[in-house]
PDB file of C-alpha atoms and ligand atoms in Angstrom:
ATOM      1  CA  MET A 226      93.190  22.619 253.708  1.00  0.00           C
ATOM      2  CA  LYS A 227      89.716  21.199 253.089  1.00  0.00           C
ATOM      3  CA  TRP A 228      87.332  23.538 251.313  1.00  0.00           C
ATOM      4  CA  SER A 229      84.894  23.254 254.206  1.00  0.00           C
ATOM      5  CA  GLU A 230      87.531  24.709 256.537  1.00  0.00           C
ATOM      6  CA  SER A 231      87.551  27.890 254.464  1.00  0.00           C
ATOM      7  CA  TYR A 232      83.783  28.406 254.487  1.00  0.00           C
ATOM      8  CA  SER A 233      84.013  30.733 257.480  1.00  0.00           C
ATOM      9  CA  CYS A 234      85.603  33.276 255.081  1.00  0.00           C
ATOM     10  CA  SER A 235      82.323  33.596 253.207  1.00  0.00           C
ATOM     11  CA  TYR A 236      79.528  35.946 254.192  1.00  0.00           C
ATOM     12  CA  VAL A 237      76.349  34.159 253.141  1.00  0.00           C
ATOM     13  CA  PRO A 238      73.592  35.032 255.616  1.00  0.00           C
ATOM     14  CA  TYR A 239      70.895  34.959 252.901  1.00  0.00           C
ATOM     15  CA  SER A 240      71.610  31.762 250.962  1.00  0.00           C
ATOM     16  CA  GLY A 241      73.640  29.909 253.591  1.00  0.00           C
ATOM     17  CA  LYS A 242      75.733  28.534 250.718  1.00  0.00           C
ATOM     18  CA  ALA A 243      79.396  29.332 251.284  1.00  0.00           C
ATOM     19  CA  VAL A 244      81.585  29.479 248.193  1.00  0.00           C
ATOM     20  CA  CYS A 245      85.359  29.807 248.278  1.00  0.00           C
ATOM     21  CA  CYS A 246      87.960  29.593 245.561  1.00  0.00           C
ATOM     22  CA  ALA A 247      91.628  30.379 245.142  1.00  0.00           C
ATOM     23  CA  VAL A 248      93.480  32.136 242.362  1.00  0.00           C
ATOM     24  CA  LYS A 249      97.181  31.787 241.703  1.00  0.00           C
ATOM     25  CA  GLY A 250      98.654  34.921 240.227  1.00  0.00           C
ATOM     26  CA  THR A 251     101.591  35.342 237.854  1.00  0.00           C
ATOM     27  CA  ASN A 252     103.631  36.320 240.950  1.00  0.00           C
ATOM     28  CA  GLY A 253     103.149  32.777 242.335  1.00  0.00           C
ATOM     29  CA  LYS A 254     100.959  33.953 245.237  1.00  0.00           C
ATOM     30  CA  VAL A 255      97.610  32.332 245.997  1.00  0.00           C
ATOM     31  CA  TYR A 256      94.634  34.620 246.681  1.00  0.00           C
ATOM     32  CA  THR A 257      91.526  33.229 248.324  1.00  0.00           C
ATOM     33  CA  GLY A 258      88.150  34.640 247.411  1.00  0.00           C
ATOM     34  CA  SER A 259      84.809  33.966 248.985  1.00  0.00           C
ATOM     35  CA  ARG A 260      81.206  34.821 248.307  1.00  0.00           C
ATOM     36  CA  ILE A 261      80.108  38.001 250.072  1.00  0.00           C
ATOM     37  CA  GLU A 262      76.361  38.457 249.892  1.00  0.00           C
ATOM     38  CA  ASN A 263      74.445  41.678 250.375  1.00  0.00           C
ATOM     39  CA  ILE A 264      70.900  42.320 251.528  1.00  0.00           C
ATOM     40  CA  SER A 265      70.453  43.833 248.066  1.00  0.00           C
ATOM     41  CA  PHE A 266      71.223  40.566 246.260  1.00  0.00           C
ATOM     42  CA  PRO A 267      72.641  42.025 243.015  1.00  0.00           C
ATOM     43  CA  LEU A 268      75.430  43.651 245.036  1.00  0.00           C
ATOM     44  CA  THR A 269      76.772  40.242 246.034  1.00  0.00           C
ATOM     45  CA  ILE A 270      80.470  39.729 245.318  1.00  0.00           C
ATOM     46  CA  SER A 271      81.232  36.293 243.908  1.00  0.00           C
ATOM     47  CA  ALA A 272      84.147  34.233 245.190  1.00  0.00           C
ATOM     48  CA  ILE A 273      85.980  34.330 241.864  1.00  0.00           C
ATOM     49  CA  GLN A 274      85.405  38.079 241.457  1.00  0.00           C
ATOM     50  CA  ALA A 275      86.812  38.721 244.945  1.00  0.00           C
ATOM     51  CA  ALA A 276      89.846  36.494 244.349  1.00  0.00           C
ATOM     52  CA  CYS A 277      90.643  37.947 240.906  1.00  0.00           C
ATOM     53  CA  CYS A 278      90.196  41.567 242.015  1.00  0.00           C
ATOM     54  CA  ILE A 279      92.366  41.038 245.106  1.00  0.00           C
ATOM     55  CA  CYS A 280      95.031  39.393 242.934  1.00  0.00           C
ATOM     56  CA  LEU A 281      94.929  42.298 240.456  1.00  0.00           C
ATOM     57  CA  SER A 282      95.078  44.873 243.256  1.00  0.00           C
ATOM     58  CA  ASP A 283      98.331  43.217 244.350  1.00  0.00           C
ATOM     59  CA  GLY A 284      99.805  43.876 240.916  1.00  0.00           C
ATOM     60  CA  SER A 285      99.483  40.282 239.736  1.00  0.00           C
ATOM     61  CA  ILE A 286      97.478  38.666 236.927  1.00  0.00           C
ATOM     62  CA  PRO A 287      95.194  35.687 237.645  1.00  0.00           C
ATOM     63  CA  GLU A 288      96.632  32.540 236.037  1.00  0.00           C
ATOM     64  CA  ILE A 289      95.208  29.407 237.696  1.00  0.00           C
ATOM     65  CA  PHE A 290      91.822  29.032 239.392  1.00  0.00           C
ATOM     66  CA  PHE A 291      91.366  26.399 242.116  1.00  0.00           C
ATOM     67  CA  ILE A 292      87.706  25.560 242.414  1.00  0.00           C
ATOM     68  CA  GLU A 293      85.809  23.122 244.585  1.00  0.00           C
ATOM     69  CA  GLU A 294      83.028  22.391 242.133  1.00  0.00           C
ATOM     70  CA  HIS A 295      81.151  24.148 239.421  1.00  0.00           C
ATOM     71  CA  ASN A 296      79.826  26.993 241.549  1.00  0.00           C
ATOM     72  CA  GLU A 297      78.990  30.391 240.083  1.00  0.00           C
ATOM     73  CA  PRO A 298      79.430  29.035 236.502  1.00  0.00           C
ATOM     74  CA  GLU A 299      78.563  32.222 234.625  1.00  0.00           C
ATOM     75  CA  GLN A 300      80.963  34.193 236.801  1.00  0.00           C
ATOM     76  CA  LEU A 301      83.720  31.679 236.281  1.00  0.00           C
ATOM     77  CA  ASP A 302      83.210  31.793 232.549  1.00  0.00           C
ATOM     78  CA  PHE A 303      83.856  35.536 232.414  1.00  0.00           C
ATOM     79  CA  TRP A 304      87.010  35.492 234.539  1.00  0.00           C
ATOM     80  CA  GLU A 305      88.426  32.426 232.797  1.00  0.00           C
ATOM     81  CA  LYS A 306      88.117  34.128 229.395  1.00  0.00           C
ATOM     82  CA  GLU A 307      89.295  37.510 230.665  1.00  0.00           C
ATOM     83  CA  PHE A 308      92.687  36.111 231.703  1.00  0.00           C
ATOM     84  CA  ASN A 309      92.822  32.945 229.654  1.00  0.00           C
ATOM     85  CA  ALA A 310      93.174  31.202 233.011  1.00  0.00           C
ATOM     86  CA  GLN A 311      93.422  27.481 233.736  1.00  0.00           C
ATOM     87  CA  ILE A 312      90.723  25.969 235.924  1.00  0.00           C
ATOM     88  CA  ARG A 313      91.583  23.172 238.330  1.00  0.00           C
ATOM     89  CA  TYR A 314      88.813  21.401 240.197  1.00  0.00           C
ATOM     90  CA  THR A 315      90.443  20.250 243.419  1.00  0.00           C
ATOM     91  CA  ASP A 316      89.486  18.463 246.655  1.00  0.00           C
ATOM     92  CA  GLU A 317      91.469  20.875 248.773  1.00  0.00           C
ATOM     93  CA  LEU A 318      92.380  24.538 248.844  1.00  0.00           C
ATOM     94  CA  PRO A 319      96.085  25.034 247.994  1.00  0.00           C
ATOM     95  CA  LEU A 320      96.686  26.674 251.390  1.00  0.00           C
ATOM     96  CA  THR A 321      97.452  25.458 254.897  1.00  0.00           C
ATOM     97  CA  GLU A 322      95.979  28.436 256.764  1.00  0.00           C
ATOM     98  CA  LEU A 323      92.963  30.662 256.430  1.00  0.00           C
ATOM     99  CA  PRO A 324      93.701  33.779 254.347  1.00  0.00           C
ATOM    100  CA  ASP A 325      94.971  36.877 256.095  1.00  0.00           C
ATOM    101  CA  TYR A 326      94.977  40.028 253.998  1.00  0.00           C
ATOM    102  CA  ARG A 327      96.188  42.278 256.807  1.00  0.00           C
ATOM    103  CA  GLU A 328      98.828  44.687 255.606  1.00  0.00           C
ATOM    104  CA  ASN A 329     102.342  43.869 256.584  1.00  0.00           C
ATOM    105  CA  ASN A 330     103.328  46.505 259.161  1.00  0.00           C
ATOM    106  CA  ASP A 331     106.771  47.059 257.635  1.00  0.00           C
ATOM    107  CA  ARG A 332     105.326  47.853 254.241  1.00  0.00           C
ATOM    108  CA  ILE A 333     102.179  49.833 254.905  1.00  0.00           C
ATOM    109  CA  LYS A 334     101.393  52.176 252.049  1.00  0.00           C
ATOM    110  CA  SER A 335      99.652  55.496 252.536  1.00  0.00           C
ATOM    111  CA  LEU A 336      96.334  56.170 250.805  1.00  0.00           C
ATOM    112  CA  GLU A 337      98.191  58.278 248.240  1.00  0.00           C
ATOM    113  CA  GLU A 338     100.826  55.621 247.557  1.00  0.00           C
ATOM    114  CA  LEU A 339      98.109  53.011 247.157  1.00  0.00           C
ATOM    115  CA  LEU A 340      96.531  54.972 244.309  1.00  0.00           C
ATOM    116  CA  GLU A 341      99.370  53.754 242.082  1.00  0.00           C
ATOM    117  CA  ASP A 342      98.112  50.174 242.465  1.00  0.00           C
ATOM    118  CA  ALA A 343      94.656  50.941 241.050  1.00  0.00           C
ATOM    119  CA  VAL A 344      93.899  49.241 237.728  1.00  0.00           C
ATOM    120  CA  VAL A 345      92.046  52.025 235.941  1.00  0.00           C
ATOM    121  CA  THR A 346      92.578  51.295 232.267  1.00  0.00           C
ATOM    122  CA  GLU A 347      89.048  52.459 231.475  1.00  0.00           C
ATOM    123  CA  SER A 348      88.482  55.471 233.725  1.00  0.00           C
ATOM    124  CA  ASP A 349      91.927  56.770 234.658  1.00  0.00           C
ATOM    125  CA  PHE A 350      90.297  57.534 238.022  1.00  0.00           C
ATOM    126  CA  PRO A 351      92.252  55.846 240.836  1.00  0.00           C
ATOM    127  CA  VAL A 352      90.603  55.390 244.227  1.00  0.00           C
ATOM    128  CA  SER A 353      92.193  53.952 247.358  1.00  0.00           C
ATOM    129  CA  CYS A 354      90.739  52.760 250.633  1.00  0.00           C
ATOM    130  CA  ILE A 355      92.089  51.572 253.973  1.00  0.00           C
ATOM    131  CA  ILE A 356      90.031  49.900 256.692  1.00  0.00           C
ATOM    132  CA  LYS A 357      91.537  50.140 260.131  1.00  0.00           C
ATOM    133  CA  ALA A 358      90.175  47.374 262.337  1.00  0.00           C
ATOM    134  CA  GLY A 359      92.498  47.908 265.300  1.00  0.00           C
ATOM    135  CA  GLU A 360      96.078  49.158 265.593  1.00  0.00           C
ATOM    136  CA  ASN A 361      97.816  46.517 263.483  1.00  0.00           C
ATOM    137  CA  ASN A 362      94.860  45.399 261.423  1.00  0.00           C
ATOM    138  CA  LEU A 363      94.813  47.393 258.233  1.00  0.00           C
ATOM    139  CA  TYR A 364      93.159  46.226 255.023  1.00  0.00           C
ATOM    140  CA  SER A 365      93.705  48.133 251.811  1.00  0.00           C
ATOM    141  CA  GLY A 366      91.868  48.336 248.512  1.00  0.00           C
ATOM    142  CA  VAL A 367      92.140  50.058 245.159  1.00  0.00           C
ATOM    143  CA  ASN A 368      89.661  50.067 242.307  1.00  0.00           C
ATOM    144  CA  ILE A 369      89.995  47.373 239.682  1.00  0.00           C
ATOM    145  CA  GLU A 370      88.621  47.649 236.174  1.00  0.00           C
ATOM    146  CA  VAL A 371      88.292  44.806 233.692  1.00  0.00           C
ATOM    147  CA  SER A 372      86.838  44.608 230.178  1.00  0.00           C
ATOM    148  CA  GLU A 373      83.278  44.199 231.530  1.00  0.00           C
ATOM    149  CA  TRP A 374      82.715  47.273 233.723  1.00  0.00           C
ATOM    150  CA  SER A 375      80.197  45.622 236.020  1.00  0.00           C
ATOM    151  CA  LYS A 376      82.674  42.885 236.965  1.00  0.00           C
ATOM    152  CA  GLY A 377      85.313  45.227 238.393  1.00  0.00           C
ATOM    153  CA  LEU A 378      85.146  46.431 241.983  1.00  0.00           C
ATOM    154  CA  CYS A 379      85.448  49.770 243.748  1.00  0.00           C
ATOM    155  CA  ALA A 380      88.335  50.332 246.138  1.00  0.00           C
ATOM    156  CA  GLU A 381      85.990  50.275 249.155  1.00  0.00           C
ATOM    157  CA  ARG A 382      84.510  46.884 248.262  1.00  0.00           C
ATOM    158  CA  ILE A 383      87.946  45.343 247.741  1.00  0.00           C
ATOM    159  CA  ALA A 384      89.192  46.570 251.135  1.00  0.00           C
ATOM    160  CA  LEU A 385      85.993  45.310 252.754  1.00  0.00           C
ATOM    161  CA  SER A 386      86.223  41.923 250.990  1.00  0.00           C
ATOM    162  CA  LYS A 387      89.792  41.498 252.231  1.00  0.00           C
ATOM    163  CA  ALA A 388      88.737  42.336 255.791  1.00  0.00           C
ATOM    164  CA  ILE A 389      85.724  39.977 255.712  1.00  0.00           C
ATOM    165  CA  ILE A 390      87.663  37.096 254.141  1.00  0.00           C
ATOM    166  CA  SER A 391      90.346  37.572 256.820  1.00  0.00           C
ATOM    167  CA  GLY A 392      87.742  37.405 259.593  1.00  0.00           C
ATOM    168  CA  ALA A 393      88.495  40.941 260.807  1.00  0.00           C
ATOM    169  CA  HIS A 394      86.532  42.312 263.752  1.00  0.00           C
ATOM    170  CA  LEU A 395      84.803  45.287 262.235  1.00  0.00           C
ATOM    171  CA  LYS A 396      82.750  46.579 265.148  1.00  0.00           C
ATOM    172  CA  THR A 397      84.944  49.619 265.769  1.00  0.00           C
ATOM    173  CA  ALA A 398      86.686  49.712 262.382  1.00  0.00           C
ATOM    174  CA  GLU A 399      87.071  52.948 260.452  1.00  0.00           C
ATOM    175  CA  MET A 400      87.305  53.382 256.700  1.00  0.00           C
ATOM    176  CA  SER A 401      89.341  55.991 254.825  1.00  0.00           C
ATOM    177  CA  VAL A 402      88.828  56.725 251.138  1.00  0.00           C
ATOM    178  CA  CYS A 403      90.976  58.839 248.842  1.00  0.00           C
ATOM    179  CA  THR A 404      90.957  60.146 245.304  1.00  0.00           C
ATOM    180  CA  LEU A 405      93.168  62.888 243.951  1.00  0.00           C
ATOM    181  CA  LYS A 406      90.886  63.470 241.003  1.00  0.00           C
ATOM    182  CA  GLY A 407      87.329  64.724 241.075  1.00  0.00           C
ATOM    183  CA  GLU A 408      85.790  67.363 243.306  1.00  0.00           C
ATOM    184  CA  PHE A 409      85.854  65.247 246.469  1.00  0.00           C
ATOM    185  CA  SER A 410      86.083  61.624 247.598  1.00  0.00           C
ATOM    186  CA  ALA A 411      82.814  59.828 248.234  1.00  0.00           C
ATOM    187  CA  PRO A 412      81.818  56.167 248.101  1.00  0.00           C
ATOM    188  CA  CYS A 413      79.264  55.413 245.365  1.00  0.00           C
ATOM    189  CA  GLY A 414      75.724  54.395 246.295  1.00  0.00           C
ATOM    190  CA  ALA A 415      76.399  50.682 245.774  1.00  0.00           C
ATOM    191  CA  CYS A 416      79.445  50.839 248.059  1.00  0.00           C
ATOM    192  CA  ARG A 417      77.421  52.687 250.694  1.00  0.00           C
ATOM    193  CA  GLN A 418      74.853  49.863 250.750  1.00  0.00           C
ATOM    194  CA  VAL A 419      77.612  47.245 251.038  1.00  0.00           C
ATOM    195  CA  ILE A 420      79.607  49.180 253.642  1.00  0.00           C
ATOM    196  CA  LEU A 421      76.440  49.758 255.676  1.00  0.00           C
ATOM    197  CA  GLU A 422      75.923  46.034 256.146  1.00  0.00           C
ATOM    198  CA  HIS A 423      79.307  45.641 257.857  1.00  0.00           C
ATOM    199  CA  LEU A 424      80.207  49.059 259.228  1.00  0.00           C
ATOM    200  CA  PRO A 425      76.845  50.733 259.978  1.00  0.00           C
ATOM    201  CA  PHE A 426      77.783  53.075 262.812  1.00  0.00           C
ATOM    202  CA  ASN A 427      81.431  53.419 261.897  1.00  0.00           C
ATOM    203  CA  SER A 428      83.289  56.457 260.622  1.00  0.00           C
ATOM    204  CA  ILE A 429      84.233  56.965 257.005  1.00  0.00           C
ATOM    205  CA  HIS A 430      86.948  59.532 256.394  1.00  0.00           C
ATOM    206  CA  MET A 431      87.099  60.977 252.903  1.00  0.00           C
ATOM    207  CA  PHE A 432      90.369  62.527 251.798  1.00  0.00           C
ATOM    208  CA  ASN A 433      90.026  65.011 248.971  1.00  0.00           C
ATOM    209  CA  ALA A 434      92.373  66.241 246.272  1.00  0.00           C
ATOM    210  CA  ASP A 435      92.648  69.711 247.828  1.00  0.00           C
ATOM    211  CA  GLY A 436      93.986  68.255 251.091  1.00  0.00           C
ATOM    212  CA  THR A 437      90.701  68.610 252.985  1.00  0.00           C
ATOM    213  CA  ARG A 438      88.941  65.715 254.691  1.00  0.00           C
ATOM    214  CA  SER A 439      85.436  65.071 255.896  1.00  0.00           C
ATOM    215  CA  SER A 440      84.212  62.343 258.224  1.00  0.00           C
ATOM    216  CA  HIS A 441      80.757  60.812 258.499  1.00  0.00           C
ATOM    217  CA  LEU A 442      79.045  57.755 259.928  1.00  0.00           C
ATOM    218  CA  THR A 443      78.019  55.242 257.260  1.00  0.00           C
ATOM    219  CA  VAL A 444      74.344  55.415 258.293  1.00  0.00           C
ATOM    220  CA  ASP A 445      74.364  59.146 257.652  1.00  0.00           C
ATOM    221  CA  LEU A 446      75.644  58.568 254.115  1.00  0.00           C
ATOM    222  CA  LEU A 447      72.688  56.381 253.149  1.00  0.00           C
ATOM    223  CA  PRO A 448      69.361  57.507 254.572  1.00  0.00           C
ATOM    224  CA  PHE A 449      66.405  55.250 253.681  1.00  0.00           C
ATOM    225  CA  ASN A 450      68.795  52.396 252.862  1.00  0.00           C
ATOM    226  CA  PHE A 451      67.423  49.023 251.867  1.00  0.00           C
ATOM    227  CA  LYS A 452      66.797  46.994 254.990  1.00  0.00           C
ATOM    228  CA  THR A 453      64.101  44.418 255.617  1.00  0.00           C
ATOM    229  CA  SER A 454      63.456  41.744 258.185  1.00  0.00           C
ATOM    230  CA  PHE A 455      61.901  39.649 255.399  1.00  0.00           C
ATOM    231  CA  LEU A 456      65.357  38.601 254.335  1.00  0.00           C
ATOM    232  CA  ASN A 457      67.048  36.020 256.499  1.00  0.00           C
ATOM    233  CA  LYS A 458      69.913  37.859 258.090  1.00  0.00           C
ATOM    234  CA  ASP A 459      70.024  37.698 261.900  1.00  0.00           C
ATOM    235  CA  SER A 460      69.171  41.306 262.486  1.00  0.00           C
ATOM    236  CA  GLU A 461      71.196  42.646 265.355  1.00  0.00           C
TER     237      GLU A 461
HETATM  238  N1  LIG B 748      85.088  53.972 242.159  1.00  0.00           N
HETATM  239  C1  LIG B 748      85.557  53.546 243.376  1.00  0.00           C
HETATM  240  O1  LIG B 748      86.582  52.872 243.462  1.00  0.00           O
HETATM  241  N2  LIG B 748      84.861  53.883 244.491  1.00  0.00           N
HETATM  242  C2  LIG B 748      83.705  54.610 244.469  1.00  0.00           C
HETATM  243  O2  LIG B 748      83.032  54.713 245.474  1.00  0.00           O
HETATM  244  C3  LIG B 748      83.306  55.296 243.236  1.00  0.00           C
HETATM  245  C4  LIG B 748      83.848  54.704 241.989  1.00  0.00           C
HETATM  246  C5  LIG B 748      85.831  53.589 240.952  1.00  0.00           C
HETATM  247  C6  LIG B 748      85.161  52.502 240.164  1.00  0.00           C
HETATM  248  C7  LIG B 748      85.735  52.718 238.796  1.00  0.00           C
HETATM  249  O3  LIG B 748      86.961  52.051 238.714  1.00  0.00           O
HETATM  250  C8  LIG B 748      85.974  54.206 238.721  1.00  0.00           C
HETATM  251  O4  LIG B 748      85.946  54.685 240.067  1.00  0.00           O
HETATM  252  C9  LIG B 748      84.931  54.948 237.899  1.00  0.00           C
HETATM  253  O5  LIG B 748      83.658  54.558 238.255  1.00  0.00           O
END
């Protein structure tokens, strides 16, 4: 598949510059990542970060990076060193179809089961997340930690990245978040800003260690959020 055919997986309303890459894990599977921008620019997820974190959340270790050109060089540098990965600059993506990170219906894990997939070497604080974008459209995420804390991703942002890269229709999607540690489950401020951009009036269900749950709309979780018509997103 030509790189240009995968550009629709990116979310780049501010720069207009789609970036995609693919990562082959030690399990032989290929994970596509794409750039996912945010109205608060520093919260942007790079293509290589998305691909590596999705690979790690599937229990695999990134081994080979397939890259179109030298995009996001400083990002690439970190991930290459972190996993001693090989970089291959290629003309085409090593895939024949656009990525689809929907959970396989026969093997859907519960939020609690998913917690075991979290890579929490630094915090020992597993978090899991499931986005339900229609009956058979579930996208899961767990938190991933790497040697540089700021390069890992929260469970919510991994689930959201998988849904966006897969082209999920998020209008009526709902998000569920779970931790069995801590006083209660709650997305961090950065996640709230990122979630808000894609699921503004959608429900977030938070499942707590004591078995209780609370549900809120994303907008209610982030009053006075950063929003400005001076940035170039088509404001709906
Ligand atoms: N974490 C999440 O996965 N989601 C949140 O909303 C809060 C924080 C993770 C990130 C990191 O792996 C660990 O919790 C401690 O910050």
